[in-house]
Coordinates of C-alpha atoms in Angstrom, one line a residue:
F1306 CA -119.2 -98.3 21.8
K1307 CA -122.8 -99.0 20.7
Q1308 CA -121.7 -100.5 17.4
A1309 CA -118.8 -102.4 19.0
L1310 CA -121.2 -104.0 21.5
E1311 CA -123.7 -104.8 18.8
L1312 CA -120.9 -106.5 16.8
G1313 CA -119.6 -108.3 19.8
A1314 CA -116.2 -106.7 19.6
T1315 CA -113.7 -107.5 22.2
A1316 CA -111.1 -104.9 21.2
L1317 CA -110.9 -101.5 19.4
I1318 CA -108.4 -99.4 17.7
L1319 CA -109.2 -95.7 17.9
V1320 CA -108.2 -93.5 15.0
H1321 CA -108.5 -89.8 14.3
N1322 CA -106.8 -87.3 11.9
H1323 CA -104.8 -84.2 12.4
P1324 CA -105.3 -82.2 9.1
S1325 CA -102.6 -79.7 10.3
G1326 CA -100.0 -82.5 9.8
T1327 CA -98.9 -82.4 13.4
L1328 CA -98.3 -85.9 14.8
K1329 CA -97.8 -84.9 18.4
P1330 CA -100.9 -85.8 20.5
S1331 CA -102.4 -82.8 22.3
E1332 CA -103.3 -82.9 25.9
A1333 CA -106.9 -83.3 24.9
D1334 CA -106.0 -86.3 22.7
K1335 CA -104.3 -87.9 25.7
Q1336 CA -107.3 -87.2 28.0
I1337 CA -109.9 -88.5 25.6
T1338 CA -107.8 -91.6 25.0
N1339 CA -107.7 -92.3 28.7
K1340 CA -111.4 -91.7 29.1
L1341 CA -112.3 -94.0 26.2
K1342 CA -110.0 -96.7 27.6
I1343 CA -111.7 -96.6 31.0
A1344 CA -115.1 -96.7 29.4
A1345 CA -114.1 -99.6 27.2
Q1346 CA -112.7 -101.5 30.2
S1347 CA -116.1 -101.2 31.9
L1348 CA -117.6 -102.9 28.9
D1349 CA -115.0 -105.7 28.7
I1350 CA -113.5 -104.2 25.5
K1351 CA -109.8 -103.6 25.2
V1352 CA -108.4 -100.5 23.4
L1353 CA -105.4 -101.9 21.5
D1354 CA -104.2 -98.6 20.1
H1355 CA -105.1 -95.0 19.3
L1356 CA -103.7 -93.7 16.0
I1357 CA -103.3 -90.1 14.9
I1358 CA -103.0 -90.0 11.1
T1359 CA -101.8 -87.2 8.8
E1360 CA -101.4 -87.1 5.1
K1361 CA -97.8 -88.4 5.4
A1362 CA -97.4 -90.3 8.6
Y1363 CA -99.1 -91.7 11.8
F1364 CA -98.5 -91.7 15.5
S1365 CA -99.3 -94.7 17.6
F1366 CA -100.1 -94.4 21.3
A1367 CA -99.3 -98.1 21.7
D1368 CA -95.9 -97.8 19.9
E1369 CA -95.0 -94.9 22.1
A1370 CA -96.1 -96.8 25.3
I1371 CA -98.6 -94.1 26.3
L1372 CA -101.8 -96.2 26.0

């Protein structure tokens, strides 16, 4: 968030990888997404999406309507 604030960002897309190749978000993935979304809101920054990427595909929290 520090860099986002320094750059004057109004929105973010969160991204992390799952080297295992599993696209399904874990409960921890869901919890951290929610925590980061709440923190971003308090800074007037919108979280547009959270992507989980693997070598062959990706999972979008926004596309799955769980953001």
